[in-house]
Amino acid sequence: MIRYIADLVLLAGAVFTLLGALGILRMPDVYNRIQAGTKASTLGAIGVLIGIGLLQPQWWAKLVCIAGFILFTSPVSSSTIARALYRSGVRPWQAAPGVADDRTGRG
């Protein structure tokens, strides 16, 4: 029973990681790409770590350390990158007024 739960958690983590990668490809500018890559990939990595922890209970201490490192460094690094980009003159993407956005169909 634990094996099936662990497999589902691993699958969910892999799906979130895949969605993060897809978000990096689909987003219109670097700020949105940072957001997609950081949030979804962090959730995916934590899911994978929990799934591994369910399969290998003796590894929990190491996995908690890895998860803590990911949860601490991921938001800090994405914030630092976004701030550096903004200060260097990279402005956020905006749709032209009155022009429908191809991605959403809204103007």
GROMACS .gro file of C-alpha atoms in nm:
model
  107
    1MET     CA    1   0.000   0.000   0.000
    2ILE     CA    2   0.283   0.240   0.087
    3ARG     CA    3   0.444   0.153  -0.245
    4TYR     CA    4   0.138   0.274  -0.439
    5ILE     CA    5   0.118   0.597  -0.238
    6ALA     CA    6   0.490   0.657  -0.294
    7ASP     CA    7   0.447   0.593  -0.666
    8LEU     CA    8   0.159   0.841  -0.685
    9VAL     CA    9   0.360   1.107  -0.499
   10LEU     CA   10   0.659   1.045  -0.727
   11LEU     CA   11   0.433   1.073  -1.032
   12ALA     CA   12   0.281   1.398  -0.903
   13GLY     CA   13   0.629   1.538  -0.841
   14ALA     CA   14   0.737   1.441  -1.192
   15VAL     CA   15   0.424   1.601  -1.341
   16PHE     CA   16   0.488   1.928  -1.157
   17THR     CA   17   0.848   1.926  -1.274
   18LEU     CA   18   0.731   1.866  -1.631
   19LEU     CA   19   0.478   2.150  -1.603
   20GLY     CA   20   0.754   2.378  -1.476
   21ALA     CA   21   0.966   2.293  -1.778
   22LEU     CA   22   0.670   2.351  -2.007
   23GLY     CA   23   0.605   2.685  -1.837
   24ILE     CA   24   0.962   2.791  -1.903
   25LEU     CA   25   0.909   2.723  -2.273
   26ARG     CA   26   0.564   2.885  -2.299
   27MET     CA   27   0.593   3.206  -2.097
   28PRO     CA   28   0.640   3.533  -2.287
   29ASP     CA   29   0.923   3.693  -2.088
   30VAL     CA   30   1.203   3.612  -1.850
   31TYR     CA   31   1.013   3.719  -1.537
   32ASN     CA   32   0.728   3.479  -1.607
   33ARG     CA   33   0.978   3.205  -1.692
   34ILE     CA   34   1.151   3.252  -1.358
   35GLN     CA   35   0.815   3.224  -1.181
   36ALA     CA   36   0.715   2.908  -1.368
   37GLY     CA   37   1.050   2.745  -1.323
   38THR     CA   38   1.078   2.826  -0.955
   39LYS     CA   39   0.732   2.743  -0.825
   40ALA     CA   40   0.645   2.431  -1.020
   41SER     CA   41   0.993   2.282  -1.013
   42THR     CA   42   1.024   2.337  -0.638
   43LEU     CA   43   0.691   2.166  -0.578
   44GLY     CA   44   0.793   1.885  -0.812
   45ALA     CA   45   1.126   1.834  -0.638
   46ILE     CA   46   0.960   1.825  -0.295
   47GLY     CA   47   0.710   1.570  -0.428
   48VAL     CA   48   0.988   1.351  -0.558
   49LEU     CA   49   1.173   1.377  -0.226
   50ILE     CA   50   0.860   1.279  -0.032
   51GLY     CA   51   0.804   0.985  -0.266
   52ILE     CA   52   1.162   0.869  -0.214
   53GLY     CA   53   1.119   0.913   0.161
   54LEU     CA   54   0.815   0.686   0.156
   55LEU     CA   55   1.009   0.421  -0.034
   56GLN     CA   56   1.329   0.455   0.173
   57PRO     CA   57   1.233   0.561   0.529
   58GLN     CA   58   1.595   0.545   0.649
   59TRP     CA   59   1.679   0.840   0.419
   60TRP     CA   60   1.434   1.089   0.577
   61ALA     CA   61   1.703   1.295   0.756
   62LYS     CA   62   1.898   1.347   0.434
   63LEU     CA   63   1.584   1.418   0.233
   64VAL     CA   64   1.466   1.679   0.484
   65CYS     CA   65   1.804   1.853   0.455
   66ILE     CA   66   1.779   1.851   0.076
   67ALA     CA   67   1.420   1.979   0.086
   68GLY     CA   68   1.517   2.258   0.325
   69PHE     CA   69   1.801   2.359   0.097
   70ILE     CA   70   1.566   2.367  -0.205
   71LEU     CA   71   1.299   2.563  -0.017
   72PHE     CA   72   1.556   2.817   0.101
   73THR     CA   73   1.760   2.869  -0.214
   74SER     CA   74   1.495   2.857  -0.485
   75PRO     CA   75   1.300   3.172  -0.388
   76VAL     CA   76   1.616   3.363  -0.300
   77SER     CA   77   1.785   3.282  -0.630
   78SER     CA   78   1.479   3.364  -0.843
   79SER     CA   79   1.429   3.693  -0.661
   80THR     CA   80   1.794   3.785  -0.705
   81ILE     CA   81   1.789   3.702  -1.076
   82ALA     CA   82   1.468   3.902  -1.131
   83ARG     CA   83   1.606   4.201  -0.943
   84ALA     CA   84   1.931   4.194  -1.142
   85LEU     CA   85   1.736   4.177  -1.468
   86TYR     CA   86   1.514   4.468  -1.372
   87ARG     CA   87   1.811   4.681  -1.265
   88SER     CA   88   1.990   4.604  -1.592
   89GLY     CA   89   1.698   4.746  -1.788
   90VAL     CA   90   1.496   4.437  -1.886
   91ARG     CA   91   1.132   4.543  -1.859
   92PRO     CA   92   0.840   4.304  -1.810
   93TRP     CA   93   0.643   4.194  -2.115
   94GLN     CA   94   0.317   4.376  -2.191
   95ALA     CA   95   0.067   4.318  -2.469
   96ALA     CA   96   0.015   4.614  -2.700
   97PRO     CA   97  -0.304   4.807  -2.614
   98GLY     CA   98  -0.602   4.695  -2.819
   99VAL     CA   99  -0.421   4.389  -2.956
  100ALA     CA  100  -0.546   4.048  -2.852
  101ASP     CA  101  -0.288   3.831  -2.683
  102ASP     CA  102  -0.237   3.517  -2.889
  103ARG     CA  103  -0.196   3.307  -2.576
  104THR     CA  104  -0.516   3.408  -2.397
  105GLY     CA  105  -0.736   3.556  -2.670
  106ARG     CA  106  -0.794   3.864  -2.454
  107GLY     CA  107  -0.707   4.220  -2.548
   0.00000   0.00000   0.00000
